[in-house]
Amino acid sequence: MKKLLAAILAILLCALCASARQPSQGYRGFFELGTESHHENNLFYKNYTGYLSISTSHGYQFNPHLFIGAGIAAFNEFAPVFVQARTDWKFGIFTPYADMRVGYSIAEGGGVYICPSIGYRFNWGRKVGINVGLGITLQGRANDYYGISEGTDGYWNLEYLYTRHDIESYFSFRLGIDF
């Protein structure tokens, strides 16, 4: 807990001391590494899982505040293809951003993918920035359910019952670079 608090304080101090140029019009690309954390708590068990994620997106910066692009990500067994809208702002030396990704996972059993996030952009050279962000990932998934029944021959049979479509939520932390 102390390490997490120290990391958050370090990021906040850097945010107060660093400034970033606003993105200019034209091509813009992103490459991000992150973690996707999922906590499941129900009547029978508690389960915490974390996954590494990787994503890239490319598109067009229309003005200093609006980016529209498309990309692909991978985490756990999901591989979502998405459209991304991002807005960058500058208030003095404070340079926050917000983005929204909407798409569909092309992996087996995948479904709708939605990921809103907020973060901070640090300038790193003329046209490169470092991005630190937090968000929520909502990932659709198709789950097949089976039942067990006793057969006429005395053996137990496993039979398909139905497919249920669920949405799993993940807490996201991302560290990336834009160019």
PDB file of C-alpha atoms in Angstrom:
ATOM      1  CA  MET A   1       0.000   0.000   0.000  1.00  0.00           C
ATOM      2  CA  LYS A   2       2.868   2.364   0.825  1.00  0.00           C
ATOM      3  CA  LYS A   3       4.472   1.707  -2.563  1.00  0.00           C
ATOM      4  CA  LEU A   4       1.215   2.469  -4.360  1.00  0.00           C
ATOM      5  CA  LEU A   5       0.794   5.697  -2.402  1.00  0.00           C
ATOM      6  CA  ALA A   6       4.390   6.693  -3.156  1.00  0.00           C
ATOM      7  CA  ALA A   7       3.864   6.023  -6.873  1.00  0.00           C
ATOM      8  CA  ILE A   8       0.683   8.119  -6.934  1.00  0.00           C
ATOM      9  CA  LEU A   9       2.433  10.978  -5.130  1.00  0.00           C
ATOM     10  CA  ALA A  10       5.356  10.806  -7.572  1.00  0.00           C
ATOM     11  CA  ILE A  11       2.980  11.004 -10.540  1.00  0.00           C
ATOM     12  CA  LEU A  12       1.164  13.970  -8.995  1.00  0.00           C
ATOM     13  CA  LEU A  13       4.467  15.786  -8.350  1.00  0.00           C
ATOM     14  CA  CYS A  14       5.556  15.186 -11.930  1.00  0.00           C
ATOM     15  CA  ALA A  15       2.189  16.439 -13.130  1.00  0.00           C
ATOM     16  CA  LEU A  16       2.676  19.687 -11.257  1.00  0.00           C
ATOM     17  CA  CYS A  17       6.233  20.178 -12.530  1.00  0.00           C
ATOM     18  CA  ALA A  18       6.025  18.949 -16.126  1.00  0.00           C
ATOM     19  CA  SER A  19       4.379  20.525 -19.094  1.00  0.00           C
ATOM     20  CA  ALA A  20       3.434  19.035 -22.422  1.00  0.00           C
ATOM     21  CA  ARG A  21       2.863  20.496 -25.838  1.00  0.00           C
ATOM     22  CA  GLN A  22      -0.574  20.095 -27.284  1.00  0.00           C
ATOM     23  CA  PRO A  23      -0.762  17.497 -30.073  1.00  0.00           C
ATOM     24  CA  SER A  24      -0.716  18.983 -33.546  1.00  0.00           C
ATOM     25  CA  GLN A  25      -2.944  18.183 -36.513  1.00  0.00           C
ATOM     26  CA  GLY A  26      -2.110  15.063 -38.529  1.00  0.00           C
ATOM     27  CA  TYR A  27      -1.283  11.402 -37.976  1.00  0.00           C
ATOM     28  CA  ARG A  28      -0.992  10.221 -34.370  1.00  0.00           C
ATOM     29  CA  GLY A  29      -0.273   6.766 -32.974  1.00  0.00           C
ATOM     30  CA  PHE A  30      -0.348   5.174 -29.524  1.00  0.00           C
ATOM     31  CA  PHE A  31       1.326   2.133 -27.996  1.00  0.00           C
ATOM     32  CA  GLU A  32       0.302   1.142 -24.459  1.00  0.00           C
ATOM     33  CA  LEU A  33       1.104  -1.517 -21.874  1.00  0.00           C
ATOM     34  CA  GLY A  34      -1.141  -1.992 -18.903  1.00  0.00           C
ATOM     35  CA  THR A  35      -2.863  -4.154 -16.377  1.00  0.00           C
ATOM     36  CA  GLU A  36      -6.471  -5.285 -16.280  1.00  0.00           C
ATOM     37  CA  SER A  37      -7.638  -6.255 -12.773  1.00  0.00           C
ATOM     38  CA  HIS A  38     -10.821  -8.209 -12.133  1.00  0.00           C
ATOM     39  CA  HIS A  39     -12.352  -8.905  -8.727  1.00  0.00           C
ATOM     40  CA  GLU A  40     -15.187 -11.390  -8.427  1.00  0.00           C
ATOM     41  CA  ASN A  41     -17.005 -11.833  -5.159  1.00  0.00           C
ATOM     42  CA  ASN A  42     -20.034 -14.082  -4.873  1.00  0.00           C
ATOM     43  CA  LEU A  43     -21.667 -16.400  -2.391  1.00  0.00           C
ATOM     44  CA  PHE A  44     -19.275 -19.296  -2.970  1.00  0.00           C
ATOM     45  CA  TYR A  45     -15.834 -17.737  -3.496  1.00  0.00           C
ATOM     46  CA  LYS A  46     -13.766 -14.597  -3.844  1.00  0.00           C
ATOM     47  CA  ASN A  47     -11.474 -14.335  -6.831  1.00  0.00           C
ATOM     48  CA  TYR A  48      -8.977 -11.654  -7.858  1.00  0.00           C
ATOM     49  CA  THR A  49      -7.257 -11.889 -11.228  1.00  0.00           C
ATOM     50  CA  GLY A  50      -4.907  -9.536 -13.016  1.00  0.00           C
ATOM     51  CA  TYR A  51      -3.819  -9.595 -16.646  1.00  0.00           C
ATOM     52  CA  LEU A  52      -1.199  -7.743 -18.647  1.00  0.00           C
ATOM     53  CA  SER A  53      -2.573  -5.893 -21.635  1.00  0.00           C
ATOM     54  CA  ILE A  54      -1.061  -4.427 -24.769  1.00  0.00           C
ATOM     55  CA  SER A  55      -2.726  -2.121 -27.266  1.00  0.00           C
ATOM     56  CA  THR A  56      -1.987   0.059 -30.233  1.00  0.00           C
ATOM     57  CA  SER A  57      -4.138   2.569 -32.050  1.00  0.00           C
ATOM     58  CA  HIS A  58      -3.561   4.897 -34.974  1.00  0.00           C
ATOM     59  CA  GLY A  59      -5.590   7.712 -36.401  1.00  0.00           C
ATOM     60  CA  TYR A  60      -5.898  11.406 -37.086  1.00  0.00           C
ATOM     61  CA  GLN A  61      -5.548  14.387 -34.745  1.00  0.00           C
ATOM     62  CA  PHE A  62      -8.107  16.904 -36.054  1.00  0.00           C
ATOM     63  CA  ASN A  63      -7.134  19.783 -33.753  1.00  0.00           C
ATOM     64  CA  PRO A  64      -5.255  20.120 -30.426  1.00  0.00           C
ATOM     65  CA  HIS A  65      -8.227  18.607 -28.598  1.00  0.00           C
ATOM     66  CA  LEU A  66      -9.722  15.829 -30.789  1.00  0.00           C
ATOM     67  CA  PHE A  67      -8.240  12.509 -31.948  1.00  0.00           C
ATOM     68  CA  ILE A  68     -10.194   9.763 -33.759  1.00  0.00           C
ATOM     69  CA  GLY A  69      -8.565   6.444 -34.583  1.00  0.00           C
ATOM     70  CA  ALA A  70      -8.810   2.668 -34.569  1.00  0.00           C
ATOM     71  CA  GLY A  71      -6.789  -0.008 -32.865  1.00  0.00           C
ATOM     72  CA  ILE A  72      -6.424  -3.477 -31.410  1.00  0.00           C
ATOM     73  CA  ALA A  73      -5.708  -4.717 -27.893  1.00  0.00           C
ATOM     74  CA  ALA A  74      -4.947  -8.046 -26.237  1.00  0.00           C
ATOM     75  CA  PHE A  75      -5.447  -9.207 -22.660  1.00  0.00           C
ATOM     76  CA  ASN A  76      -6.431 -12.520 -21.092  1.00  0.00           C
ATOM     77  CA  GLU A  77      -8.101 -14.408 -23.962  1.00  0.00           C
ATOM     78  CA  PHE A  78      -9.655 -11.290 -25.516  1.00  0.00           C
ATOM     79  CA  ALA A  79      -8.507  -9.454 -28.643  1.00  0.00           C
ATOM     80  CA  PRO A  80     -10.780  -6.424 -29.104  1.00  0.00           C
ATOM     81  CA  VAL A  81     -10.744  -4.304 -32.246  1.00  0.00           C
ATOM     82  CA  PHE A  82     -11.935  -0.793 -31.396  1.00  0.00           C
ATOM     83  CA  VAL A  83     -12.583   2.772 -32.482  1.00  0.00           C
ATOM     84  CA  GLN A  84     -11.010   5.368 -30.183  1.00  0.00           C
ATOM     85  CA  ALA A  85     -11.956   8.987 -29.518  1.00  0.00           C
ATOM     86  CA  ARG A  86      -9.614  11.027 -27.349  1.00  0.00           C
ATOM     87  CA  THR A  87      -9.522  14.588 -26.112  1.00  0.00           C
ATOM     88  CA  ASP A  88      -6.384  16.311 -24.811  1.00  0.00           C
ATOM     89  CA  TRP A  89      -6.506  19.522 -22.779  1.00  0.00           C
ATOM     90  CA  LYS A  90      -3.996  21.970 -21.357  1.00  0.00           C
ATOM     91  CA  PHE A  91      -4.675  24.084 -18.270  1.00  0.00           C
ATOM     92  CA  GLY A  92      -1.433  25.951 -17.574  1.00  0.00           C
ATOM     93  CA  ILE A  93       1.080  23.139 -17.138  1.00  0.00           C
ATOM     94  CA  PHE A  94      -1.605  20.554 -16.322  1.00  0.00           C
ATOM     95  CA  THR A  95      -2.283  18.320 -19.377  1.00  0.00           C
ATOM     96  CA  PRO A  96      -5.087  15.806 -18.736  1.00  0.00           C
ATOM     97  CA  TYR A  97      -6.795  13.622 -21.308  1.00  0.00           C
ATOM     98  CA  ALA A  98      -9.905  11.475 -21.592  1.00  0.00           C
ATOM     99  CA  ASP A  99     -10.584   8.749 -24.103  1.00  0.00           C
ATOM    100  CA  MET A 100     -13.235   6.249 -25.037  1.00  0.00           C
ATOM    101  CA  ARG A 101     -12.755   2.976 -26.862  1.00  0.00           C
ATOM    102  CA  VAL A 102     -15.697   1.061 -28.311  1.00  0.00           C
ATOM    103  CA  GLY A 103     -15.365  -2.179 -30.233  1.00  0.00           C
ATOM    104  CA  TYR A 104     -15.780  -5.932 -30.348  1.00  0.00           C
ATOM    105  CA  SER A 105     -13.513  -8.800 -29.302  1.00  0.00           C
ATOM    106  CA  ILE A 106     -12.656 -11.026 -32.243  1.00  0.00           C
ATOM    107  CA  ALA A 107     -11.541 -13.914 -29.991  1.00  0.00           C
ATOM    108  CA  GLU A 108     -13.786 -16.950 -29.471  1.00  0.00           C
ATOM    109  CA  GLY A 109     -16.552 -16.173 -26.985  1.00  0.00           C
ATOM    110  CA  GLY A 110     -15.824 -12.456 -27.207  1.00  0.00           C
ATOM    111  CA  GLY A 111     -18.328  -9.667 -27.239  1.00  0.00           C
ATOM    112  CA  VAL A 112     -18.718  -5.913 -26.947  1.00  0.00           C
ATOM    113  CA  TYR A 113     -15.695  -3.957 -25.668  1.00  0.00           C
ATOM    114  CA  ILE A 114     -16.064  -0.524 -24.009  1.00  0.00           C
ATOM    115  CA  CYS A 115     -13.236   1.257 -22.218  1.00  0.00           C
ATOM    116  CA  PRO A 116     -13.505   4.850 -20.928  1.00  0.00           C
ATOM    117  CA  SER A 117     -10.379   6.255 -19.260  1.00  0.00           C
ATOM    118  CA  ILE A 118      -8.771   9.430 -17.979  1.00  0.00           C
ATOM    119  CA  GLY A 119      -5.137  10.263 -17.518  1.00  0.00           C
ATOM    120  CA  TYR A 120      -2.221  12.623 -17.782  1.00  0.00           C
ATOM    121  CA  ARG A 121       0.146  13.291 -20.708  1.00  0.00           C
ATOM    122  CA  PHE A 122       3.826  14.163 -20.161  1.00  0.00           C
ATOM    123  CA  ASN A 123       5.844  15.808 -22.944  1.00  0.00           C
ATOM    124  CA  TRP A 124       8.878  13.783 -24.028  1.00  0.00           C
ATOM    125  CA  GLY A 125      10.559  15.544 -26.900  1.00  0.00           C
ATOM    126  CA  ARG A 126       9.087  17.462 -29.815  1.00  0.00           C
ATOM    127  CA  LYS A 127       6.347  15.098 -30.945  1.00  0.00           C
ATOM    128  CA  VAL A 128       6.336  12.307 -28.353  1.00  0.00           C
ATOM    129  CA  GLY A 129       4.368  12.054 -25.118  1.00  0.00           C
ATOM    130  CA  ILE A 130       4.164   9.638 -22.218  1.00  0.00           C
ATOM    131  CA  ASN A 131       0.615   8.801 -21.088  1.00  0.00           C
ATOM    132  CA  VAL A 132      -0.478   7.475 -17.701  1.00  0.00           C
ATOM    133  CA  GLY A 133      -4.147   6.551 -17.389  1.00  0.00           C
ATOM    134  CA  LEU A 134      -6.818   4.839 -15.317  1.00  0.00           C
ATOM    135  CA  GLY A 135     -10.049   3.403 -16.609  1.00  0.00           C
ATOM    136  CA  ILE A 136     -12.722   0.756 -16.572  1.00  0.00           C
ATOM    137  CA  THR A 137     -12.854  -1.986 -19.189  1.00  0.00           C
ATOM    138  CA  LEU A 138     -16.190  -3.646 -19.911  1.00  0.00           C
ATOM    139  CA  GLN A 139     -15.783  -6.826 -21.930  1.00  0.00           C
ATOM    140  CA  GLY A 140     -18.670  -8.953 -23.195  1.00  0.00           C
ATOM    141  CA  ARG A 141     -18.293 -12.698 -23.097  1.00  0.00           C
ATOM    142  CA  ALA A 142     -20.397 -15.659 -24.205  1.00  0.00           C
ATOM    143  CA  ASN A 143     -20.432 -18.436 -21.594  1.00  0.00           C
ATOM    144  CA  ASP A 144     -21.745 -21.916 -22.387  1.00  0.00           C
ATOM    145  CA  TYR A 145     -23.505 -23.747 -19.555  1.00  0.00           C
ATOM    146  CA  TYR A 146     -23.825 -27.508 -19.275  1.00  0.00           C
ATOM    147  CA  GLY A 147     -25.841 -29.846 -17.084  1.00  0.00           C
ATOM    148  CA  ILE A 148     -25.322 -33.401 -15.894  1.00  0.00           C
ATOM    149  CA  SER A 149     -28.036 -36.011 -16.295  1.00  0.00           C
ATOM    150  CA  GLU A 150     -28.176 -39.724 -15.679  1.00  0.00           C
ATOM    151  CA  GLY A 151     -28.416 -41.757 -18.825  1.00  0.00           C
ATOM    152  CA  THR A 152     -30.436 -44.942 -19.395  1.00  0.00           C
ATOM    153  CA  ASP A 153     -27.222 -46.980 -19.334  1.00  0.00           C
ATOM    154  CA  GLY A 154     -26.362 -45.826 -15.783  1.00  0.00           C
ATOM    155  CA  TYR A 155     -23.657 -43.385 -16.884  1.00  0.00           C
ATOM    156  CA  TRP A 156     -23.757 -39.630 -16.304  1.00  0.00           C
ATOM    157  CA  ASN A 157     -24.060 -37.481 -19.422  1.00  0.00           C
ATOM    158  CA  LEU A 158     -22.858 -33.909 -19.863  1.00  0.00           C
ATOM    159  CA  GLU A 159     -25.264 -31.958 -22.057  1.00  0.00           C
ATOM    160  CA  TYR A 160     -25.339 -28.412 -23.341  1.00  0.00           C
ATOM    161  CA  LEU A 161     -28.063 -26.268 -21.733  1.00  0.00           C
ATOM    162  CA  TYR A 162     -27.668 -22.680 -23.012  1.00  0.00           C
ATOM    163  CA  THR A 163     -25.305 -19.802 -23.774  1.00  0.00           C
ATOM    164  CA  ARG A 164     -25.397 -16.753 -21.539  1.00  0.00           C
ATOM    165  CA  HIS A 165     -23.895 -13.405 -22.521  1.00  0.00           C
ATOM    166  CA  ASP A 166     -22.170 -11.654 -19.611  1.00  0.00           C
ATOM    167  CA  ILE A 167     -20.177  -8.473 -19.196  1.00  0.00           C
ATOM    168  CA  GLU A 168     -17.004  -8.588 -17.130  1.00  0.00           C
ATOM    169  CA  SER A 169     -15.570  -5.386 -15.694  1.00  0.00           C
ATOM    170  CA  TYR A 170     -11.871  -4.728 -15.201  1.00  0.00           C
ATOM    171  CA  PHE A 171     -10.005  -1.871 -13.531  1.00  0.00           C
ATOM    172  CA  SER A 172      -7.369  -0.652 -16.004  1.00  0.00           C
ATOM    173  CA  PHE A 173      -4.018   1.048 -15.492  1.00  0.00           C
ATOM    174  CA  ARG A 174      -2.093   2.009 -18.639  1.00  0.00           C
ATOM    175  CA  LEU A 175       1.337   3.418 -19.391  1.00  0.00           C
ATOM    176  CA  GLY A 176       1.904   4.384 -22.995  1.00  0.00           C
ATOM    177  CA  ILE A 177       3.650   6.473 -25.555  1.00  0.00           C
ATOM    178  CA  ASP A 178       2.137   8.602 -28.309  1.00  0.00           C
ATOM    179  CA  PHE A 179       3.956   9.648 -31.448  1.00  0.00           C
TER     180      PHE A 179
END
